[in-house]
Every structure is written in C-alpha cells, then in structure tokens.
Coordinates of C-alpha atoms in Angstrom, one line a residue:
X990 CA -19.0 9.6 16.0
X991 CA -17.7 12.7 15.7
X992 CA -20.5 13.8 14.1
X993 CA -22.8 13.6 17.0
X994 CA -19.9 15.2 19.7
X995 CA -19.4 17.7 17.4
X996 CA -23.0 18.7 16.8
X997 CA -23.5 18.2 21.2
X998 CA -20.4 20.3 21.4
X999 CA -21.6 23.1 19.5
X1000 CA -24.9 23.2 20.9
X1001 CA -23.6 23.0 24.5
X1002 CA -21.1 26.3 23.3
X1003 CA -24.4 28.4 22.2
X1004 CA -26.0 27.2 25.5
X1005 CA -23.0 28.7 27.4
X1006 CA -22.8 31.2 25.8
X1007 CA -26.6 32.2 25.9
X1008 CA -25.9 31.8 29.9
X1009 CA -23.0 34.2 29.7
X1010 CA -24.5 36.6 27.9
X1011 CA -27.8 36.6 30.6
X1012 CA -25.3 36.9 33.5
X1013 CA -23.7 39.7 32.2
X1014 CA -27.1 41.9 31.3
X1015 CA -27.8 40.7 35.3
X1016 CA -23.8 41.8 36.0
X1017 CA -24.8 45.0 34.3
X1018 CA -27.5 45.9 36.5
X1019 CA -30.0 49.2 36.3
X1020 CA -28.8 51.9 34.2
X1021 CA -27.7 54.8 36.6
X1022 CA -29.2 58.5 36.3
X1023 CA -28.0 61.2 38.0
X1024 CA -30.6 64.2 37.5
X1025 CA -29.0 68.0 38.7
X1026 CA -31.9 70.3 39.6
X1027 CA -31.1 73.6 40.6
X1028 CA -34.4 75.0 41.5
X1029 CA -37.0 73.5 43.1
X1030 CA -39.0 70.5 42.0
X1031 CA -42.6 71.9 43.1
X1032 CA -42.5 75.7 41.6
X1033 CA -44.7 75.0 38.9
X1034 CA -42.1 76.1 36.6
X1035 CA -38.9 74.5 35.0
X1036 CA -38.0 72.8 37.6
X1037 CA -41.4 70.8 38.0
X1038 CA -41.7 69.9 34.6
X1039 CA -38.2 68.2 34.6
X1040 CA -38.7 66.3 37.9
X1041 CA -42.3 65.2 36.3
X1042 CA -40.4 64.0 33.0
X1043 CA -37.6 61.8 35.5
X1044 CA -41.1 61.2 37.6
X1045 CA -42.6 59.5 34.3
X1046 CA -39.4 57.5 33.3
X1047 CA -39.0 56.3 36.7
X1048 CA -42.9 54.7 36.7
X1049 CA -42.3 53.3 33.3
X1050 CA -38.8 51.6 33.7
X1051 CA -39.2 51.1 37.6
X1052 CA -35.9 49.0 38.0
X1053 CA -34.3 49.3 34.9
X1054 CA -32.9 52.2 35.8
X1055 CA -31.5 53.8 39.1
X1056 CA -31.9 57.4 40.0
X1057 CA -30.3 59.8 42.1
X1058 CA -31.7 63.7 42.1
X1059 CA -29.8 66.6 43.3
X1060 CA -32.6 69.8 44.4
X1061 CA -31.8 73.4 45.4
X1062 CA -28.2 73.9 44.0
X1063 CA -26.9 77.7 43.8
X1064 CA -24.4 78.3 41.2
X1065 CA -21.5 78.0 43.7
X1066 CA -22.1 74.4 44.5
X1067 CA -23.3 73.0 41.4
X1068 CA -20.0 72.2 39.9
X1069 CA -19.5 70.1 43.1
X1070 CA -22.9 69.1 42.8
X1071 CA -22.3 67.4 38.8
X1072 CA -19.1 65.9 40.3
X1073 CA -20.4 64.1 42.7
X1074 CA -23.6 62.8 40.2
X1075 CA -21.0 61.9 37.4
X1076 CA -18.9 60.1 40.1
X1077 CA -21.8 57.4 40.7
X1078 CA -24.1 57.1 37.5
X1079 CA -23.2 56.6 33.3
X1080 CA -25.9 59.4 32.8
X1081 CA -26.5 62.7 34.6
X1082 CA -29.2 65.1 33.5
X1083 CA -28.5 69.2 33.9
X1084 CA -32.2 70.3 34.4
X1085 CA -31.7 74.2 32.4
X1086 CA -29.3 76.1 30.6
X1087 CA -27.8 77.7 34.2
X1088 CA -26.3 74.0 34.4
X1089 CA -24.4 73.8 30.7
X1090 CA -20.9 75.9 31.6
X1091 CA -20.7 73.6 34.9
X1092 CA -21.8 70.4 33.2
X1093 CA -19.2 71.4 29.8
X1094 CA -16.3 71.4 32.5
X1095 CA -17.3 68.9 34.8
X1096 CA -17.9 65.8 31.6
X1097 CA -14.0 66.7 30.5
X1098 CA -13.5 64.7 33.7
X1099 CA -15.1 62.4 33.0
X1100 CA -15.7 61.4 29.2
X1101 CA -17.3 58.0 29.9
X1102 CA -19.8 59.6 31.6
X1103 CA -23.2 60.7 29.1
X1104 CA -24.0 64.1 30.3
X1105 CA -27.8 65.9 28.8
X1106 CA -28.7 69.1 29.6
X1107 CA -32.4 70.3 29.7
X1108 CA -32.2 73.9 27.7
X1109 CA -28.5 73.6 26.1
X1110 CA -27.7 76.2 23.8
X1111 CA -25.5 75.1 20.4
X1112 CA -21.7 76.2 21.9
X1113 CA -18.7 74.5 22.3
X1114 CA -18.7 70.4 22.2
X1115 CA -17.7 68.3 24.1
X1116 CA -17.8 64.8 22.9
X1117 CA -20.1 63.2 26.0
X1118 CA -22.4 65.9 26.2
X1119 CA -25.7 66.0 24.4
X1120 CA -27.3 69.7 24.7
X1121 CA -31.3 69.5 23.8
X1122 CA -32.6 72.6 22.6
X1123 CA -36.3 73.3 24.3
X1124 CA -36.6 76.5 21.7
X1125 CA -38.3 79.1 24.5
X1126 CA -38.3 82.1 22.1
X1127 CA -40.1 79.9 19.0
X1128 CA -43.4 79.4 21.6
X1129 CA -43.3 82.5 23.8
X1130 CA -44.1 84.0 21.0
X1131 CA -47.2 82.4 20.1
X1132 CA -47.6 83.1 24.4
X1133 CA -47.6 86.7 23.2
X1134 CA -49.9 85.7 20.3
X1135 CA -52.1 84.3 22.8
X1136 CA -51.5 87.3 25.8
X1137 CA -52.5 90.2 22.9
X1138 CA -56.0 88.0 22.4
X1139 CA -56.7 87.4 26.3
X1140 CA -55.6 91.5 27.0
X1141 CA -58.7 93.2 27.9
X1142 CA -56.1 96.6 28.7
X1143 CA -53.9 96.3 25.5
X1144 CA -51.3 96.0 27.6
X1145 CA -49.0 92.8 28.2
X1146 CA -45.9 92.4 30.2
X1147 CA -43.1 89.8 30.8
X1148 CA -40.8 89.2 33.8
X1149 CA -38.1 87.0 33.0
X1150 CA -35.0 85.9 35.8
X1151 CA -31.5 86.0 34.6
X1152 CA -30.3 88.4 32.0
X1153 CA -29.1 85.6 29.8
X1154 CA -29.2 85.3 25.9
X1155 CA -32.2 82.6 26.1
X1156 CA -34.2 84.4 28.8
X1157 CA -33.8 87.8 27.1
X1158 CA -34.8 86.1 23.3
X1159 CA -37.8 84.7 25.3
X1160 CA -39.0 88.0 25.9
X1161 CA -38.5 89.5 22.3
X1162 CA -40.4 87.2 20.8
X1163 CA -43.0 87.5 23.4
X1164 CA -43.2 90.9 22.3
X1165 CA -42.8 90.6 18.7
X1166 CA -45.7 87.9 19.1
X1167 CA -48.3 90.2 20.5
X1168 CA -47.6 93.0 18.6
X1169 CA -48.5 90.3 15.6
X1170 CA -51.8 90.2 16.9
X1171 CA -52.3 93.4 18.2
X1172 CA -49.6 96.2 16.2
X1173 CA -50.8 98.6 19.1
X1174 CA -50.3 96.9 22.2
X1175 CA -48.2 98.1 24.6
X1176 CA -45.9 95.6 25.9
X1177 CA -43.5 95.5 29.0
X1178 CA -40.6 93.3 29.6
X1179 CA -38.6 93.1 33.0
X1180 CA -35.5 91.1 34.4
X1181 CA -34.9 90.6 38.1
X1182 CA -31.8 89.3 38.0
X1183 CA -32.5 85.4 40.0
X1184 CA -35.3 83.1 38.9
X1185 CA -36.3 82.5 42.2
X1186 CA -36.6 85.8 44.2
X1187 CA -39.9 86.4 45.2
X1188 CA -39.4 90.0 45.8
X1189 CA -38.1 91.2 43.0
X1190 CA -40.9 88.6 40.9
X1191 CA -43.6 90.2 42.7
X1192 CA -42.1 94.0 42.5
X1193 CA -41.5 93.7 38.6
X1194 CA -45.6 92.7 38.1
X1195 CA -46.4 95.4 39.7
X1196 CA -44.4 97.9 37.9
X1197 CA -46.2 96.2 35.1
X1198 CA -50.0 96.3 36.1
X1199 CA -49.1 100.0 37.2
X1200 CA -48.1 100.8 33.3
X1201 CA -51.6 98.4 32.4
X1202 CA -50.9 95.5 31.8
X1203 CA -53.4 92.1 32.7
X1204 CA -51.9 89.3 31.2
X1205 CA -48.2 88.5 31.8
X1206 CA -46.0 86.3 31.2
X1207 CA -42.6 84.0 32.7
X1208 CA -39.4 83.0 32.7
X1209 CA -39.6 82.2 36.3
X1210 CA -38.9 79.1 38.9
X1211 CA -39.7 79.8 42.6
X1212 CA -39.8 83.7 41.7
X1213 CA -43.5 83.0 40.1
X1214 CA -44.9 83.0 43.4
X1215 CA -44.1 86.8 43.5
X1216 CA -46.2 87.2 39.9
X1217 CA -49.2 85.2 41.4
X1218 CA -49.0 87.3 44.4
X1219 CA -48.7 90.3 42.8
X1220 CA -51.9 89.2 40.1
X1221 CA -54.2 87.9 42.5
X1222 CA -53.8 91.2 44.6
X1223 CA -54.2 93.2 41.4
X1224 CA -57.3 90.6 39.6
X1225 CA -54.8 90.0 36.7
X1226 CA -54.0 87.1 34.7
X1227 CA -51.0 84.9 34.1
X1228 CA -50.2 82.8 30.9
X1229 CA -48.0 79.8 32.8
X1230 CA -45.7 78.3 31.5
X1231 CA -44.1 74.3 30.8
X1232 CA -47.0 72.4 31.3
X1233 CA -51.0 72.1 30.4
X1234 CA -52.8 72.5 33.6
X1235 CA -56.4 74.3 32.3
X1236 CA -58.4 74.1 34.9
X1237 CA -56.0 73.9 38.0
X1238 CA -56.2 77.6 39.0
X1239 CA -58.5 80.5 37.4
X1240 CA -55.2 83.2 37.7
X1241 CA -54.1 81.4 34.7
X1242 CA -55.9 81.4 31.6
X1243 CA -54.1 80.1 29.4
X1244 CA -50.4 77.4 29.3
X1245 CA -47.3 77.6 26.9
X1246 CA -46.0 73.9 26.9
X1247 CA -42.5 74.0 26.9
X1248 CA -41.4 69.8 27.1
X1249 CA -38.4 70.1 29.7
X1250 CA -40.1 67.3 31.7
X1251 CA -39.8 65.6 27.7
X1252 CA -36.9 66.1 27.1
X1253 CA -35.6 64.4 30.5
X1254 CA -37.7 61.1 29.8
X1255 CA -36.0 61.7 26.4
X1256 CA -32.7 61.6 27.4
X1257 CA -33.4 58.5 29.7
X1258 CA -35.2 56.9 26.6
X1259 CA -31.7 57.2 24.9
X1260 CA -29.3 55.7 27.8
X1261 CA -31.9 52.5 28.2
X1262 CA -32.1 51.7 24.8
X1263 CA -28.2 52.4 23.7
X1264 CA -28.6 54.8 21.8
X1265 CA -27.4 58.0 23.7
X1266 CA -26.2 60.2 20.8
X1267 CA -23.7 63.7 22.2
X1268 CA -23.9 66.7 20.0
X1269 CA -27.1 69.3 20.1
X1270 CA -30.3 68.5 19.2
X1271 CA -33.1 71.0 18.6
X1272 CA -36.9 70.2 20.0
X1273 CA -39.5 73.0 20.1
X1274 CA -42.7 72.7 17.8
X1275 CA -41.1 70.4 14.9
X1276 CA -40.6 67.7 17.8
X1277 CA -44.5 68.4 18.6
X1278 CA -47.1 68.9 21.3
X1279 CA -45.7 67.4 24.0
X1280 CA -41.8 69.4 23.3
X1281 CA -43.9 72.2 22.4
X1282 CA -47.6 73.9 22.0
X1283 CA -49.9 76.6 23.4
X1284 CA -52.9 76.4 25.0
X1285 CA -55.7 78.8 26.0
X1286 CA -57.8 76.4 28.7
X1287 CA -61.2 78.3 27.0
X1288 CA -60.3 79.4 23.7
X1289 CA -62.2 80.4 21.2
X1290 CA -63.0 78.0 17.6
X1291 CA -61.3 81.5 16.1
X1292 CA -58.4 81.9 18.7
X1293 CA -57.3 78.3 17.9
X1294 CA -57.2 78.7 14.4
X1295 CA -55.0 81.5 15.1
X1296 CA -52.6 79.8 17.3
X1297 CA -52.4 76.7 15.1
X1298 CA -51.8 78.5 12.1
X1299 CA -48.7 80.8 14.3
X1300 CA -47.4 77.7 14.9
X1301 CA -47.2 76.6 10.6
X1302 CA -46.0 80.0 9.8
X1303 CA -43.0 79.4 12.8
X1304 CA -42.2 75.8 11.4
X1305 CA -42.1 76.8 7.9
X1306 CA -40.2 80.0 8.1
X1307 CA -42.8 82.7 7.7
X1308 CA -42.3 83.8 11.0
X1309 CA -38.7 83.9 11.6
X1310 CA -37.8 84.0 15.5
X1311 CA -34.7 84.0 17.6
X1312 CA -32.6 81.5 19.1
X1313 CA -33.5 80.2 22.7

C-alpha cells in the first residue's frame, strides 16, 4: 500500500503547491505604477505624448496595473511628489529629463522601488533607476532638413524651453539639418527659460518671424500655445513634435515623432513582464518609427526619399549628431 500512498501524497503536494502559487499571485495584486507628469497632459507635446502612452498601457493591461498620476508639478515640489509616488508604487516613471535630478535623489531612499526616466540622459547610475534616452537631437536634425524643404523664405526657427544640454543640442542639430538641405538657409534660435511660458514663446516666435522665419520647430510644453498664436497671426507654420497628428491642424505641415509615450509603455511592459532593468538605454531612430520618426504630411516622393536617406545616414554614423 506504500506505493499508492506515495503517489497520492505526491499528487496532493503538487495540487497544494499550485494552489499556493495561484494564491500568492492573486495576493500580489496588480503592478502599481506611479507617473509624474511635470507639465500638462494636454500640452500637444511631450507631456501629452507621455500621457497617451500611459492611457494605452492602461487599456492594454486593465486591472493588471494600478496607476497613480501626479500632473503639473513645479520644480520646487518635484522631489516631494516623487516621494509620494515611491512610497505607494513598485514602479515610478518621471516623464521628462527635468525629473532626473530629483529621481536620482529620491531613488536612493527607496531602493526596492524601480524608477524609469523618460528623457533620461547618461550620468551617475543608481541601481534602481533606468534612463530612457529619446535622442531628440537625432530627430531634430531630420526636422531641420524637413523645415528647409518646406520653407519658402529660406529662414527657419527653433524655440526651446530650458537652456539645458539636451534642449540646446536639439536646437543645434535642427539648424545643422536645415543647412544640410540648404547651405544658405538662415537659422534663428531662441530659448525662453521655461517650457510652459506662453507669452515668452510667442515673443520669441514673433522675433524669429520678424527675421523672415516661416517654419518653426520647438521643444516646449504649454509654451507651444504662444508659438501657435504667433504663427496664426503671421501666417507661418510649425513642425509639431512627439506625435503624428497629420490632418488635424493646417498650422502643422509636418511632425517629428519622439516616442515619449512609447517609452512610458516600455517601462510598464517591463514591469508587468518582470523584465525591468536599470541603467541607460538609448531609443531614437534605432528603435523604429514608434520611437523616432519624421513625417511631412503631404510630402512628395522626393521629400520622403530624402528623409529616409538622412535617417539611414544618421543610424550608420555617416551623419554624426550630438547627444540629447
């Protein structure tokens, strides 16, 4: 009788173990995700792209994830907002390079929490922090080339928010991209010191228009509203950033895709699958069109071919661009 008993005991043990594992999985509950969006989730730019990625992840995973989001936080309150998120969530995502300094500081206080920075750059590494580099300078070069193809006046402009390395490098590459197409093009570059200041962005854009600019590019959040106001008043155009919205507004003849939302989804995908890893990870053109791309909405076959050739040359290293 010992053999049957042994078999029965073995089977019972397997059933018990299976039930225990199922119970543990159920007890573990959903993956908790905290998201800090420093600006407005409806800014038509970086922040909105990040929010769109979060919304897509919520739709994909349903009750497998539980999300807490904090929006519109100024720099002085950023650290406290991250502490709030880190104390309640297993993954915290900072949407924007401006969150990096605060994330690095807070992450050391919460070693069991994973942190992902969308727009993170190379720097000091912390064991529980991942930095996803959108490589804005890459696509800014392509945007500059596109602006030169679209410009009728031979003058293009760029307005950046904070004058930090990644934003400045993107501006430089935009100018280089424009000159790559038209060596005689005039390039006007301005910084407002604030991603959200509408009045300063409008003033900077009007100043560029006064110098002849008819196509504008930007790295702004709510400040984009000021650029839109200036462009509408003066009959000029904007190359949009972050998301392809072709056909939604005649003010925008082209869009550069910078996969902010894609990287938010990536961080959540990694957390849900249990494959999240710390460290610096570059995205950009090498990660495909969801991560980085350029679209001229009514582009000719020649324009599209030139864009594709430039993208390939950047990836091969034939065209060298700055970090950022």
